[in-house]
């Protein structure tokens, strides 16, 4: 037992001496490693790895020498900074422990004369990561309440969308805060629904225009101007069975001045149509139109609207009562319209009235003056239109109107006065003008026009009116139009003509600046009481090239085939146009 105790005492004494010696040997301070290397990293030191691109290069370049000198790779290769731990409540301030450790190491290195500098560097390095080593995962620190980040936003990666430049507003919000294109007319008496019996629709639909006009600001008004000039060839200038062709230079200027007020509105328009024919000056056009529109906003739910226009033009050779021989008479039309609009939540009621005075100039046929006084008449209209809004994209409405047509003298053809009275009943739906798919109006109804003279029959029939635009895609738009009206005539035995027209047109943008179109149309006329019918088929195509926001080049072609039950009245026409449209 005594020998065993001596052996145990010697072993314990030796261990105590070794432990005291190790405690007294000065050691270098090392920073705390939060994520120590895995077991695979222990063992004898490995040979420093060279950069893979230079595995066996015996003569390194100057850049490689600097890399070895500053420790980027080679024996003195620097290691990435260790991942910092997420600070917790009560922890020391970030960097405090590291600063103290670095300070202690500097003091010991100074005491040793700098001999431990290389060893200290080696001890603070981490081993190069190897395949199979665990990957440290540290969640990013959540932002603290009350701390404002003033740093610049990170630039987007190339090829990815910069979300800071994306407009995330809805299409309705964008339209509410961005000016509408110049073609949008907020002053239409019918809120984009004008009674098609007496005037054409001004509906714009979807305009495939890469440069919507923005106008010129003049005080509190905006001015929009355009001038269109083209060379026109017409193979049958007189719309006659015996075709005669002619070429003409056409110029069509137009201007629109509209207010930019928060309440009320005022607008002026002017346009002209001038042509200069080569062979037949009698077909020259000298037409112009001036208009004034106004709106007075009594409240946000009540307003009054007014419209006045004066127009002078020459009668078309294809008009109902036009003649192929002689000169074309001048037509002067004066229009006055007024409307009262009242909104009751989703219900809007409109009361409107109109007066239209139409007069015709004299014809000159073979040197003989022919009067057209029997064609002059004045039209009066009264109407009411209730409309219910289900959404900004869908409305239902009805329209009830009454009219009186007064003539001053009886017709020369049969000695009968053409004065009459009539009524129109319509019901339809409207899709508004904000949808990105379907816009416009369509209605179905019944109309009747009763001549005051019992010798003339009543004109009545179904009424179909439409002005629809369907945006099939952002590049393709399909337009459908339809109108039904009771037109005037002095044909013997007939008190009026039931005229129906239908049109279908497709527009497609082949590129942003090239827009093509193709369309077909059909018209039918029924001379009630005279057993005369007329049909007209048209087909056309065209292309527009938007050079810039100021100029548009265009070309058009149209074929017309007109058939009539009257003898020697059918004809065909080929028409070609090419020109430029300047605008601002």
mmCIF file of C-alpha atoms in Angstrom, residues 167-181 184 205-206 392-393 431-439 471:
data_model
loop_
_atom_site.group_PDB
_atom_site.id
_atom_site.type_symbol
_atom_site.label_atom_id
_atom_site.label_comp_id
_atom_site.label_asym_id
_atom_site.label_seq_id
_atom_site.Cartn_x
_atom_site.Cartn_y
_atom_site.Cartn_z
ATOM 1 C CA UNK A 167 -47.686 52.277 -60.672
ATOM 2 C CA UNK A 168 -49.852 50.076 -58.433
ATOM 3 C CA UNK A 169 -52.963 52.245 -58.695
ATOM 4 C CA UNK A 170 -56.107 50.843 -60.223
ATOM 5 C CA UNK A 171 -57.038 51.938 -63.782
ATOM 6 C CA UNK A 172 -59.921 53.982 -62.343
ATOM 7 C CA UNK A 173 -57.553 55.903 -60.024
ATOM 8 C CA UNK A 174 -55.109 56.528 -62.852
ATOM 9 C CA UNK A 175 -57.852 57.968 -65.059
ATOM 10 C CA UNK A 176 -59.102 60.102 -62.175
ATOM 11 C CA UNK A 177 -55.763 61.880 -61.776
ATOM 12 C CA UNK A 178 -54.446 61.899 -65.349
ATOM 13 C CA UNK A 179 -55.866 64.155 -68.061
ATOM 14 C CA UNK A 180 -58.011 62.370 -70.599
ATOM 15 C CA UNK A 181 -56.894 62.453 -74.258
ATOM 16 C CA UNK A 184 -62.695 62.965 -74.809
ATOM 17 C CA UNK A 205 -64.154 54.372 -78.135
ATOM 18 C CA UNK A 206 -60.571 53.114 -77.901
ATOM 19 C CA UNK A 392 -69.530 52.720 -63.835
ATOM 20 C CA UNK A 393 -69.449 49.968 -66.477
ATOM 21 C CA UNK A 431 -71.238 50.409 -70.928
ATOM 22 C CA UNK A 432 -69.810 53.846 -70.147
ATOM 23 C CA UNK A 433 -66.408 55.051 -71.291
ATOM 24 C CA UNK A 434 -64.048 53.749 -68.576
ATOM 25 C CA UNK A 435 -64.050 49.988 -69.168
ATOM 26 C CA UNK A 436 -60.945 48.435 -70.689
ATOM 27 C CA UNK A 437 -62.983 45.852 -72.615
ATOM 28 C CA UNK A 438 -66.338 47.230 -73.832
ATOM 29 C CA UNK A 439 -67.537 50.816 -74.217
ATOM 30 C CA UNK A 471 -61.031 46.117 -77.173
#
